[in-house]
């Protein structure tokens, strides 16, 4: 499958997005340590006392960014893979992947840096466009197998 | 892989389920706007004031439906794909995919329309049956590679 | 693809991890029933009254374990699959999969059994090592297609 250059292009941007999600997880942990706000009593105990078993708005913001990624990047990992199999042109396919990649990075930056609304929402909407496009093209390609 | 008609059948129902998840995200956004309950202060600011940075039970219901989909539909995207590779008959495989698809749609309807318990829980359980069946068949097929 | 023994080895551990996630979901449901703490008013109504529509720390712990699995095991299902396609040796690949599998199981046990910190965090970090290793190797393999 890696001889399919559309698939390889998809894999490249997908792995970068997975790494981006890993980075959000690391940032969340750093914010928990800095703000002393832990999700578990046993973690709080280790870092100064059970009073640090508490919520924090900055931690919750990181968690929302991470959850939004799960809601959107995980479906992309599936859609992009099957879309690669229906034989799109490399230029068109790369445009799909690149738009999704760039606007999901913008989404994360807008979330974590609290950019003015509606920057984050617009980034979400634009990133959905290639996903819906791929979903429709894949559906048409396999509709006869329903 | 799209010459494998079991895989194509799997892709068809999977893409429909991904679109179903996208629809929950859109509904969540609509409910946020209608109930004026935003997850971020910057969103609330844009829609009338920071007092609308608050939780709402209808929004939380949408988010639970979405999360439950992530917990169940994402594993299906993996299990269904590898199950397609172990050579099941098309009729049996389609039955697996169709049961999962129909009962996950019912699960979402039961969640968002607040159908009487235990409709939603039963839909969840029935949809798990083909998943567990696929998991077991795949495990048997690859057990020698452990 | 199942003639690729690295891929089959990956599938074996992946399916076990998906089953592990299903088990967390079952445990969550059992804890909800035992502690009488339901996420939906209609569920609470069915199990004794709307006063049981409430949060519970043991239920929340199960949900955090499940969410952490989604954040980490779902990316593995993608990374492991594409890593299998770049032709690693079976011994090295199996080591990657096995380390991830064992430390994610330890992560779940540490979470649900409240093992002393930092057991759970260490299990998370060790399980990330093969993931980052696979991500880097895959990126190098497909970088020319960016």
PDB file of C-alpha atoms in Angstrom, chain C residues 34-86:
ATOM      1  CA  UNK C  34     -23.628  -0.540  42.381  1.00  0.00           C
ATOM      2  CA  UNK C  35     -23.102   3.120  43.352  1.00  0.00           C
ATOM      3  CA  UNK C  36     -26.472   4.153  41.882  1.00  0.00           C
ATOM      4  CA  UNK C  37     -24.986   7.030  39.863  1.00  0.00           C
ATOM      5  CA  UNK C  38     -26.414   7.464  36.382  1.00  0.00           C
ATOM      6  CA  UNK C  39     -25.462   9.799  33.562  1.00  0.00           C
ATOM      7  CA  UNK C  40     -29.051  10.263  32.377  1.00  0.00           C
ATOM      8  CA  UNK C  41     -32.303  11.069  34.213  1.00  0.00           C
ATOM      9  CA  UNK C  42     -34.138   8.324  32.289  1.00  0.00           C
ATOM     10  CA  UNK C  43     -31.632   5.726  33.534  1.00  0.00           C
ATOM     11  CA  UNK C  44     -31.896   6.983  37.113  1.00  0.00           C
ATOM     12  CA  UNK C  45     -35.701   6.865  36.911  1.00  0.00           C
ATOM     13  CA  UNK C  46     -35.538   3.232  35.931  1.00  0.00           C
ATOM     14  CA  UNK C  47     -33.173   2.400  38.794  1.00  0.00           C
ATOM     15  CA  UNK C  48     -34.945   3.930  41.751  1.00  0.00           C
ATOM     16  CA  UNK C  49     -35.515   7.609  41.084  1.00  0.00           C
ATOM     17  CA  UNK C  50     -34.204  10.785  39.562  1.00  0.00           C
ATOM     18  CA  UNK C  51     -32.038  11.457  42.646  1.00  0.00           C
ATOM     19  CA  UNK C  52     -29.629   8.854  41.243  1.00  0.00           C
ATOM     20  CA  UNK C  53     -28.931  11.096  38.246  1.00  0.00           C
ATOM     21  CA  UNK C  54     -25.613  12.160  39.744  1.00  0.00           C
ATOM     22  CA  UNK C  55     -21.854  11.881  39.497  1.00  0.00           C
ATOM     23  CA  UNK C  56     -19.745   9.457  41.498  1.00  0.00           C
ATOM     24  CA  UNK C  57     -15.950   9.500  41.943  1.00  0.00           C
ATOM     25  CA  UNK C  58     -15.591   5.772  41.175  1.00  0.00           C
ATOM     26  CA  UNK C  59     -17.595   6.137  37.968  1.00  0.00           C
ATOM     27  CA  UNK C  60     -15.528   9.180  36.983  1.00  0.00           C
ATOM     28  CA  UNK C  61     -12.345   7.170  37.557  1.00  0.00           C
ATOM     29  CA  UNK C  62     -13.547   4.475  35.150  1.00  0.00           C
ATOM     30  CA  UNK C  63     -14.446   7.162  32.605  1.00  0.00           C
ATOM     31  CA  UNK C  64     -10.992   8.747  32.876  1.00  0.00           C
ATOM     32  CA  UNK C  65      -9.350   5.355  32.310  1.00  0.00           C
ATOM     33  CA  UNK C  66     -11.559   4.827  29.263  1.00  0.00           C
ATOM     34  CA  UNK C  67     -10.863   8.288  27.866  1.00  0.00           C
ATOM     35  CA  UNK C  68      -7.130   7.868  28.351  1.00  0.00           C
ATOM     36  CA  UNK C  69      -7.375   4.628  26.381  1.00  0.00           C
ATOM     37  CA  UNK C  70      -9.124   6.470  23.559  1.00  0.00           C
ATOM     38  CA  UNK C  71      -6.366   9.084  23.559  1.00  0.00           C
ATOM     39  CA  UNK C  72      -3.652   6.455  23.317  1.00  0.00           C
ATOM     40  CA  UNK C  73      -4.929   3.122  22.007  1.00  0.00           C
ATOM     41  CA  UNK C  74      -6.806   4.571  19.017  1.00  0.00           C
ATOM     42  CA  UNK C  75      -3.654   6.278  17.656  1.00  0.00           C
ATOM     43  CA  UNK C  76      -1.809   2.977  18.163  1.00  0.00           C
ATOM     44  CA  UNK C  77      -4.385   1.204  15.963  1.00  0.00           C
ATOM     45  CA  UNK C  78      -3.361   3.581  13.174  1.00  0.00           C
ATOM     46  CA  UNK C  79       0.388   3.825  13.818  1.00  0.00           C
ATOM     47  CA  UNK C  80       0.836   0.076  14.264  1.00  0.00           C
ATOM     48  CA  UNK C  81      -0.980  -0.662  11.012  1.00  0.00           C
ATOM     49  CA  UNK C  82       1.108   1.707   8.866  1.00  0.00           C
ATOM     50  CA  UNK C  83       4.310   0.744  10.698  1.00  0.00           C
ATOM     51  CA  UNK C  84       3.588  -2.883   9.721  1.00  0.00           C
ATOM     52  CA  UNK C  85       3.627  -1.767   6.070  1.00  0.00           C
ATOM     53  CA  UNK C  86       7.137  -0.254   6.106  1.00  0.00           C
TER      54      UNK C  86
END
